[in-house]
GROMACS .gro file of C-alpha atoms in nm:
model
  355
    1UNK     CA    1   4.930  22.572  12.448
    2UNK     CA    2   4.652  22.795  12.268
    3UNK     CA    3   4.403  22.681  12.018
    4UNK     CA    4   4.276  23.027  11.855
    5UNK     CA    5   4.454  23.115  11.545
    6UNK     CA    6   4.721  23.416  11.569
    7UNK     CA    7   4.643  23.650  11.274
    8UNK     CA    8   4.931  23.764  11.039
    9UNK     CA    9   5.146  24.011  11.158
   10UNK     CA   10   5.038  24.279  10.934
   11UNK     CA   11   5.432  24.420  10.967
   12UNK     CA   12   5.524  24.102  10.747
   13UNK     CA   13   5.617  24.098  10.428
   14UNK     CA   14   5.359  24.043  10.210
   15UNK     CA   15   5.285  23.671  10.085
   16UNK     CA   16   5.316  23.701   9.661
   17UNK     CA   17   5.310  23.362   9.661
   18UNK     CA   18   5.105  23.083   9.855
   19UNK     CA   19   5.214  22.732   9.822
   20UNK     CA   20   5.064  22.692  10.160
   21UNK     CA   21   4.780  22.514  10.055
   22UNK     CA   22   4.510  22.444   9.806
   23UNK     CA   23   4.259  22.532  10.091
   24UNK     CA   24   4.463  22.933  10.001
   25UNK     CA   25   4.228  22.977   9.715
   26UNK     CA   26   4.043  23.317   9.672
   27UNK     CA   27   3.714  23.312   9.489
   28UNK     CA   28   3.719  23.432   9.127
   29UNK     CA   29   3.548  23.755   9.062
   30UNK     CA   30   3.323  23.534   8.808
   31UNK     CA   31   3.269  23.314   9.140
   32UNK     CA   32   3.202  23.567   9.366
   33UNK     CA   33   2.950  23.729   9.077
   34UNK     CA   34   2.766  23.398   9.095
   35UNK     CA   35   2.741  23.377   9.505
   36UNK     CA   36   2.601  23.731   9.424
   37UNK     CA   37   2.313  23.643   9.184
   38UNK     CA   38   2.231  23.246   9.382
   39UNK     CA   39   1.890  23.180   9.459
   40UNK     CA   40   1.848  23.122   9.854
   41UNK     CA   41   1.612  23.034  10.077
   42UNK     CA   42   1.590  22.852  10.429
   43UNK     CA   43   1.867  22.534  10.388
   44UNK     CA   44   1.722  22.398  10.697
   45UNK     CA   45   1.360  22.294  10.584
   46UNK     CA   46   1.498  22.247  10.235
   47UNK     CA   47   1.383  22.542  10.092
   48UNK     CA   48   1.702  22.699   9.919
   49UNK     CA   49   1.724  22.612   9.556
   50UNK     CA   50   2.108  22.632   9.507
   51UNK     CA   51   2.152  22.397   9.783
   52UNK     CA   52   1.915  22.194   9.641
   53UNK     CA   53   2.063  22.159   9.291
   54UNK     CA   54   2.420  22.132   9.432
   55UNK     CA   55   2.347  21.831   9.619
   56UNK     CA   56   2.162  21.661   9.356
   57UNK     CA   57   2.466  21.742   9.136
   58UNK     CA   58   2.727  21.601   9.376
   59UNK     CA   59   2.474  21.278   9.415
   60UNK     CA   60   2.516  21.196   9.027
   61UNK     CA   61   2.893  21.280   8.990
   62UNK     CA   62   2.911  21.040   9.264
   63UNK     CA   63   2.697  20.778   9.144
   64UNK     CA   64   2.488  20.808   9.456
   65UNK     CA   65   2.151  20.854   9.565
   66UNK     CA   66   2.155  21.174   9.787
   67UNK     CA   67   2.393  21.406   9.903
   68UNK     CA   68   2.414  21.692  10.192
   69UNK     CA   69   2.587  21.995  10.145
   70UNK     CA   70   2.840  22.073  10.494
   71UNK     CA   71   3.038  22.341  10.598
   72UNK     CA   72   3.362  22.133  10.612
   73UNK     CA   73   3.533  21.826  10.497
   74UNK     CA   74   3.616  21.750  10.826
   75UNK     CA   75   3.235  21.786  10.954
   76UNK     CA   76   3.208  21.528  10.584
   77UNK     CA   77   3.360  21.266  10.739
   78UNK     CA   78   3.292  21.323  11.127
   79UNK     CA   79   2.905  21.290  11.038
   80UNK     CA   80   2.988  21.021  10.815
   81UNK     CA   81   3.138  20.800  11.105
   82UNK     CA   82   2.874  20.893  11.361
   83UNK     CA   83   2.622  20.808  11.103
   84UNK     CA   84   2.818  20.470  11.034
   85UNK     CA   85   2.923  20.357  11.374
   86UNK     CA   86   2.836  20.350  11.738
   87UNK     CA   87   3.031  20.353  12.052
   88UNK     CA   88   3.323  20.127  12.074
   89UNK     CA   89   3.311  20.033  11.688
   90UNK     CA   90   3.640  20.046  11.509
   91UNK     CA   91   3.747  20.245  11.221
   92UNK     CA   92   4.050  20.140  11.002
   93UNK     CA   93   4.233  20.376  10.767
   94UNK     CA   94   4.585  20.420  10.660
   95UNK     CA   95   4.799  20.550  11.009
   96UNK     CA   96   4.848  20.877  10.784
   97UNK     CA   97   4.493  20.969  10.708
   98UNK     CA   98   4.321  21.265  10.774
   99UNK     CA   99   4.029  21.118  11.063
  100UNK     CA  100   4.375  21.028  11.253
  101UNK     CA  101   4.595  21.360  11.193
  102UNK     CA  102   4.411  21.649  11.129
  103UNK     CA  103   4.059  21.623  11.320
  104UNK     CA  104   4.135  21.718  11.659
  105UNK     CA  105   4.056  21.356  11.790
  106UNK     CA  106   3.669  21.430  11.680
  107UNK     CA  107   3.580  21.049  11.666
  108UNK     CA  108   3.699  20.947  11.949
  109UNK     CA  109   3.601  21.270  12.147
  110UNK     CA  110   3.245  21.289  11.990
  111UNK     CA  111   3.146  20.929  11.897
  112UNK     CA  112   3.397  20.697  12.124
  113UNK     CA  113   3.517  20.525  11.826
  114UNK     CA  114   3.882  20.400  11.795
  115UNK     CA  115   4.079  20.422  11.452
  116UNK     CA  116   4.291  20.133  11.362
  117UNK     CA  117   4.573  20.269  11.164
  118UNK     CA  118   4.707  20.081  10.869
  119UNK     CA  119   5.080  20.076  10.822
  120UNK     CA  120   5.191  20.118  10.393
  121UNK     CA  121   5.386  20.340  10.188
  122UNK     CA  122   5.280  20.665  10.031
  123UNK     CA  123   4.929  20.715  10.271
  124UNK     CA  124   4.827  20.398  10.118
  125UNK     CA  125   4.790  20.042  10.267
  126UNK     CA  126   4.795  19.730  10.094
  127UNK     CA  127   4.419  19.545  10.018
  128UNK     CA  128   4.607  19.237  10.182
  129UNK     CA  129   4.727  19.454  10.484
  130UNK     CA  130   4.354  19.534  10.559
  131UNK     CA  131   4.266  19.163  10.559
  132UNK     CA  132   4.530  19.100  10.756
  133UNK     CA  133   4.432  19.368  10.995
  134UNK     CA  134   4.047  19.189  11.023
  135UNK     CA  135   3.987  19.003  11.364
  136UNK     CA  136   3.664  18.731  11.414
  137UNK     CA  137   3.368  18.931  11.606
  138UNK     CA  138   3.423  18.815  11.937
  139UNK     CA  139   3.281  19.046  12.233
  140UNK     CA  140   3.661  19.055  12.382
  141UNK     CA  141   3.745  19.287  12.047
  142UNK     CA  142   3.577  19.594  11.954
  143UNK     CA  143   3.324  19.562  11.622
  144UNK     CA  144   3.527  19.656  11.323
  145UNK     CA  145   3.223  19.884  11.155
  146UNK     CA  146   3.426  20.102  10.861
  147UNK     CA  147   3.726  20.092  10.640
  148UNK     CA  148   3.822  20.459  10.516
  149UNK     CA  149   4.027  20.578  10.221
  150UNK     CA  150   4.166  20.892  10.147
  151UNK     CA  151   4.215  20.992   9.789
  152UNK     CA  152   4.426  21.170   9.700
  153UNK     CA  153   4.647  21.060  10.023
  154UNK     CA  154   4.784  21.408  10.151
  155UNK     CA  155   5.062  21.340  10.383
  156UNK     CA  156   5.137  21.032  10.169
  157UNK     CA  157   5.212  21.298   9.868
  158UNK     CA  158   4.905  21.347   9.732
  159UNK     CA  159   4.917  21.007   9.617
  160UNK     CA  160   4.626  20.818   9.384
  161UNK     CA  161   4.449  20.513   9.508
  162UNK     CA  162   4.480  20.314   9.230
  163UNK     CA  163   4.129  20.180   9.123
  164UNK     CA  164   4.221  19.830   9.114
  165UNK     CA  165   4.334  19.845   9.465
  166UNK     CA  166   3.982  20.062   9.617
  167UNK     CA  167   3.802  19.762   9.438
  168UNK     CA  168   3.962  19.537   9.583
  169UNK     CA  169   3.909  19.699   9.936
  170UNK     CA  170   3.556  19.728   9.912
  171UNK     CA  171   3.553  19.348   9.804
  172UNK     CA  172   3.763  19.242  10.114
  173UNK     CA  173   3.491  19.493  10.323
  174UNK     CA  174   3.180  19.341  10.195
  175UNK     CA  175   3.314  19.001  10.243
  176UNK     CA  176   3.324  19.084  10.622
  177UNK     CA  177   3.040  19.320  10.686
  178UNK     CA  178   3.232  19.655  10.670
  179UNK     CA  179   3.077  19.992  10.549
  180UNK     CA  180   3.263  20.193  10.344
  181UNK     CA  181   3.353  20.508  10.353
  182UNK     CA  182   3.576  20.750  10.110
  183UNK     CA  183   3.718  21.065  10.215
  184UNK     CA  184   3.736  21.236   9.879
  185UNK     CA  185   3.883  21.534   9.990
  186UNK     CA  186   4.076  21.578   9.636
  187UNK     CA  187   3.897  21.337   9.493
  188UNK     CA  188   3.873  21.504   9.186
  189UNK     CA  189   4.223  21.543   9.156
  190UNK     CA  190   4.270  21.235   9.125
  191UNK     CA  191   3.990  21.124   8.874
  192UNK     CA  192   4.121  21.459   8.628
  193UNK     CA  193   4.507  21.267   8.663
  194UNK     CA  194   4.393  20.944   8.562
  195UNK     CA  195   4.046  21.034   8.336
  196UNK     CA  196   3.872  20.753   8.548
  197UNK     CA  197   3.551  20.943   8.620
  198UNK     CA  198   3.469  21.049   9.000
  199UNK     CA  199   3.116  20.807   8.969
  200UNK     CA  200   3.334  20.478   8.908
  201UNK     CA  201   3.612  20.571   9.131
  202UNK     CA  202   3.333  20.605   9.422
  203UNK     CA  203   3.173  20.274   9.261
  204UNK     CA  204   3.103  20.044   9.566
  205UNK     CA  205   3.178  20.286   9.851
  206UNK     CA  206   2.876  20.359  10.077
  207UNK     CA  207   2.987  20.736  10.187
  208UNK     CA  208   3.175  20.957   9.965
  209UNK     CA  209   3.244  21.319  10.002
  210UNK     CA  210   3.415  21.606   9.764
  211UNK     CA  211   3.550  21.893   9.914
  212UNK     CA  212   3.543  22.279   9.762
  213UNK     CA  213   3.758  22.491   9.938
  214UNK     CA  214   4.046  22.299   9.827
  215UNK     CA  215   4.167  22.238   9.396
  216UNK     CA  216   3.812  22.383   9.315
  217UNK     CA  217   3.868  22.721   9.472
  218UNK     CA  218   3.557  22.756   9.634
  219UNK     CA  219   3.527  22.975  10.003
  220UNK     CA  220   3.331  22.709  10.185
  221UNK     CA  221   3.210  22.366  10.163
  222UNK     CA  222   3.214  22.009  10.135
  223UNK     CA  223   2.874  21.769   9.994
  224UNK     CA  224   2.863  21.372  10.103
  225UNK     CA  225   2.672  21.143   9.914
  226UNK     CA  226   2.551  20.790   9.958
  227UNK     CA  227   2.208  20.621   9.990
  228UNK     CA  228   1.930  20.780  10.128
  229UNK     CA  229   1.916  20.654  10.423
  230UNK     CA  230   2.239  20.706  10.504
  231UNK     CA  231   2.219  21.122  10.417
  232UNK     CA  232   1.911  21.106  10.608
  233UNK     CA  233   2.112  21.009  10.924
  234UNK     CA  234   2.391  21.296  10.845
  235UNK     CA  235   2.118  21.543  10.856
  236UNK     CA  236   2.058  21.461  11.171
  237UNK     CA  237   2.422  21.489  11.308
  238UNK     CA  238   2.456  21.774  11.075
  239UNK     CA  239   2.176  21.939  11.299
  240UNK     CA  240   2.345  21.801  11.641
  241UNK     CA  241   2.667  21.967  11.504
  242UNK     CA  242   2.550  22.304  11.441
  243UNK     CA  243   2.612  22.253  11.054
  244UNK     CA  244   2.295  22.319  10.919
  245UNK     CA  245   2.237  22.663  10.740
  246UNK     CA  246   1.970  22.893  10.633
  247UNK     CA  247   2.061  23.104  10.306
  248UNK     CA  248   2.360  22.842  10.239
  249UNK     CA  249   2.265  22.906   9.835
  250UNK     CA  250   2.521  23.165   9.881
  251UNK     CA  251   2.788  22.959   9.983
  252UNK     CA  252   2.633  22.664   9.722
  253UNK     CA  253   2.628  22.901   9.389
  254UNK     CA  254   3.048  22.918   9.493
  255UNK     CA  255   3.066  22.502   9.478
  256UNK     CA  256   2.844  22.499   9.149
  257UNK     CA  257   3.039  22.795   8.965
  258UNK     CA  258   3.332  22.565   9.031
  259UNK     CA  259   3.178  22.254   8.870
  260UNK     CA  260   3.100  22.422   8.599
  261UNK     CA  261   3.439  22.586   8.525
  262UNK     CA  262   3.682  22.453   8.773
  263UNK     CA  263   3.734  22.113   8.750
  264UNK     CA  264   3.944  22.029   8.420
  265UNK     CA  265   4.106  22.335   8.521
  266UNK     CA  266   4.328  22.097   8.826
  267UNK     CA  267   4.541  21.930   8.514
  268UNK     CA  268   4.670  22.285   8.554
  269UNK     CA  269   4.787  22.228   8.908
  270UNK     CA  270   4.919  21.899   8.860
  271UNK     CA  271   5.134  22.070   8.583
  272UNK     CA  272   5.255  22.341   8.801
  273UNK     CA  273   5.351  22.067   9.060
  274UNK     CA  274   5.518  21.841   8.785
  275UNK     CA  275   5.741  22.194   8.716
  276UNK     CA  276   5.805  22.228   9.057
  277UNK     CA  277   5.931  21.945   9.168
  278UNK     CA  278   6.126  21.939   8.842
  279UNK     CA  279   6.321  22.203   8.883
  280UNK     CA  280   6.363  22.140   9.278
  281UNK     CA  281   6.466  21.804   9.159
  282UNK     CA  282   6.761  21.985   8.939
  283UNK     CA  283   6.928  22.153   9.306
  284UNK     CA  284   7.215  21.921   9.434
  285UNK     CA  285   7.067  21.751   9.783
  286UNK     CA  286   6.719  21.856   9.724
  287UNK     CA  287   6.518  21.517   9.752
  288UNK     CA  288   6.206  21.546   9.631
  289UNK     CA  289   5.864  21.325   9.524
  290UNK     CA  290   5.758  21.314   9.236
  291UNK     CA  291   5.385  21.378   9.240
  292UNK     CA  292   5.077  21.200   9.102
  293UNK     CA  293   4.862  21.543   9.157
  294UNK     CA  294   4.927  21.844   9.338
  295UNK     CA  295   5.076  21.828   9.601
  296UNK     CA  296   5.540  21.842   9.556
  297UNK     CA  297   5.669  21.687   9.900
  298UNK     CA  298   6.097  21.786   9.958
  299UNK     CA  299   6.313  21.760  10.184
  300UNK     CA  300   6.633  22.011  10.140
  301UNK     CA  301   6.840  21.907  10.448
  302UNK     CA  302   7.075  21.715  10.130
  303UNK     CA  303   7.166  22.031  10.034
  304UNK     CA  304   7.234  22.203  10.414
  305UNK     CA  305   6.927  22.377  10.478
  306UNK     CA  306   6.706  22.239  10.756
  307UNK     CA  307   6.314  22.195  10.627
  308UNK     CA  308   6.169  22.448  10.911
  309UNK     CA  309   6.526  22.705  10.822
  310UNK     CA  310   6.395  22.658  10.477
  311UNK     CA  311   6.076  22.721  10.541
  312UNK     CA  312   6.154  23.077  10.728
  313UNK     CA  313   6.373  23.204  10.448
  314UNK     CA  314   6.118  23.127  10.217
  315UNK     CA  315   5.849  23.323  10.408
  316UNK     CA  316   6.090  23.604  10.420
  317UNK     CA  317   6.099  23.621  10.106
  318UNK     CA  318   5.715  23.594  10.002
  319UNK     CA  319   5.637  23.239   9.960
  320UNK     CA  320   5.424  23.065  10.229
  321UNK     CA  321   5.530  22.680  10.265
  322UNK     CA  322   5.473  22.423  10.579
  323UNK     CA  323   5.627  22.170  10.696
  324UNK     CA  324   5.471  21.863  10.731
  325UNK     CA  325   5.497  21.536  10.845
  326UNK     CA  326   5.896  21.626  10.848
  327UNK     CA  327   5.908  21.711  10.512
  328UNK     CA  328   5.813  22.070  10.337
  329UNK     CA  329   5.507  22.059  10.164
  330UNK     CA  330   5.399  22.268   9.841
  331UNK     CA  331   5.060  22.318   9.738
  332UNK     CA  332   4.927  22.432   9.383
  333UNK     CA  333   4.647  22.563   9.300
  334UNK     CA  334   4.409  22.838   9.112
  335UNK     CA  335   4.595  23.171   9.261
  336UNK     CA  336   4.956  22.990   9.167
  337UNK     CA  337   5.083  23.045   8.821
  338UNK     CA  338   5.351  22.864   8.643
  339UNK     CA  339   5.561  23.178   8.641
  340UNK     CA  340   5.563  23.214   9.046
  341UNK     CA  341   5.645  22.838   9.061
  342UNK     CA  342   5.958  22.931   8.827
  343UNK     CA  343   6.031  23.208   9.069
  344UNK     CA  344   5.983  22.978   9.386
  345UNK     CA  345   6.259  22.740   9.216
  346UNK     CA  346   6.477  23.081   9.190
  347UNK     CA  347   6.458  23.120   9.540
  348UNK     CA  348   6.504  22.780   9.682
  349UNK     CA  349   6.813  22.746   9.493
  350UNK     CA  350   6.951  23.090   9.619
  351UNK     CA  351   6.870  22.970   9.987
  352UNK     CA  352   7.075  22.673   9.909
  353UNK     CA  353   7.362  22.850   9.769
  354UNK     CA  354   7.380  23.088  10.068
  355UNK     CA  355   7.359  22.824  10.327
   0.00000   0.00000   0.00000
């Protein structure tokens, strides 16, 4: 087994069109323009302006007190739990989320904590299913320290924690002594979809965290907010880490070009996925769901194409899928236009008909 990336074969065909993921994003030339003009100085002793202002940004939109700009989502919500949690603490969070699938074992590995995961449809569990999951503190169990959400839930379809149900989480949390903790990787897919604003949707969750390299097209970068206290903690497992920066206003003036302009821009995305899975809906044995945002889950096997055969022949011909959680998942975002998503329904139902 190897670890390191293998680099394209540059004897491919080209990729026209990435459905891969919204993490495929290119920065605009108006983006890259503005990571050429940012303000910089020394991250690390808080002397770089466009840091600076992003953070303070990201702390508002969140309804927070401070934030810390990071070079990952990932490191988001690995500093978050070290910050949270010691030792032997539990974390609980749907059995789909990202802490448990896509972090390499991080909290476990670098904090000893153990992730209770949450049975429930769609990357979601039930508010009662938490309770339910709740033991007494007895020194015979380990101390259950933090509930997590993911919104929107990736491998559960990109799915939108409805805001009754995150209230009623954090209610259920408080009532037993949990912290709180949102991983708000597409967070702001979700609050564009339903118009609920991204400072109410965090309402009563100690840690939240937006990513930029996804929907908002940025190159690098995630910011976590919460009290001060809290982001003064994160700084110092930022720091243990190896995620603090110097001139990081380079990499910030990316994640405030994108506030500015690309944010009401994802109803875009969400439209492309709608059109999607519309017209992969329309090829006999094609089973697909529907999406809340955008991310278009399908499985094709109805129609006599394996998901990984699929997969290939797509690639062959130019668009970049992955499979995923034994289903194909597409991704839209700011380099896919409604016209390639017409083209990728072309294709899919050409694949079928040869099968």
């Amino acid at each position: 087994m190897h670890y390191t990336p293998t680099p394209r074969d540059p004897k491919a065909d080209p990729i026209r069109i990435n459905l891969l993921s919204d993490t495929q994003t290119r920065p605009t030339p108006a983006m890259r323009e503005a990571m050429a003009r940012a303000e910089v100085g020394d991250e690390q002793i808080g002397d770089d302006p466009t840091v600076n202002l992003l953070c303070e940004r990201v702390a508002d939109l969140l309804g927070k007190e401070a934030a810390v700009f990071m070079p990952s989502g990932t490191m988001c919500n690995v500093a978050a739990t070290l910050a949270h949690c010691r030792p032997g603490d539990e974390i609980l969070a749907h059995a789909s989320a990202h802490i448990i699938a896509r972090e390499g074992g991080a909290h476990a590995a670098l904090g000893g904590f153990q992730i209770m995961p949450l049975p429930g449809d769609d990357g979601q569990f039930a508010p009662e299913t938490f309770r339910a999951a709740l033991h007494p503190r007895s020194r015979y169990q380990p101390p259950q320290t933090v509930v997590s959400v993911e919104q929107t839930a990736n491998i559960g379809g990109g799915t939108i924690w409805k805001k009754a149900a995150l209230d009623e989480v954090v209610a259920i949390a408080k009532a037993h002594g949990l912290i709180t903790h949102m991983d708000g990787a597409r967070l702001l897919n979700a609050c564009i979809a339903t118009g609920i604003s991204a400072k109410d949707m965090a309402a009563g969750w100690d840690s939240a965290w937006i990513d930029f390299s996804k929907g908002l097209g940025a190159p690098i970068g995630g910011v976590i907010a919460g009290s001060r206290a809290f982001i003064d903690d994160v700084w110092r497992w930022k720091q243990r880490l190896g995620g603090s920066m110097r001139q990081a206003g380079i990499c910030a003036a990316a994640c405030v070009y994108a506030l500015d302009h690309h944010v009401d821009r994802l109803a875009d995305d969400h439209a492309n996925a709608r059109a999607l899975a519309r017209g992969l809906s329309q090829i006999d044995g094609v089973e697909v769901q529907q999406p809340e945002t955008n991310l278009v889950f399908f499985k094709p096997d109805g129609a006599g194409v394996a998901g990984d055969k699929m997969v290939d022949a797509l690639r062959k011909r130019g668009v970049l899928l992955a499979m995923m959680d034994g289903r194909i998942r597409a991704c839209t975002h700011l380099d896919v236009s409604a016209a390639m998503i017409e083209e990728t329904v072309v294709i899919v139902r050409e694949i079928v008909r040869g099968a």
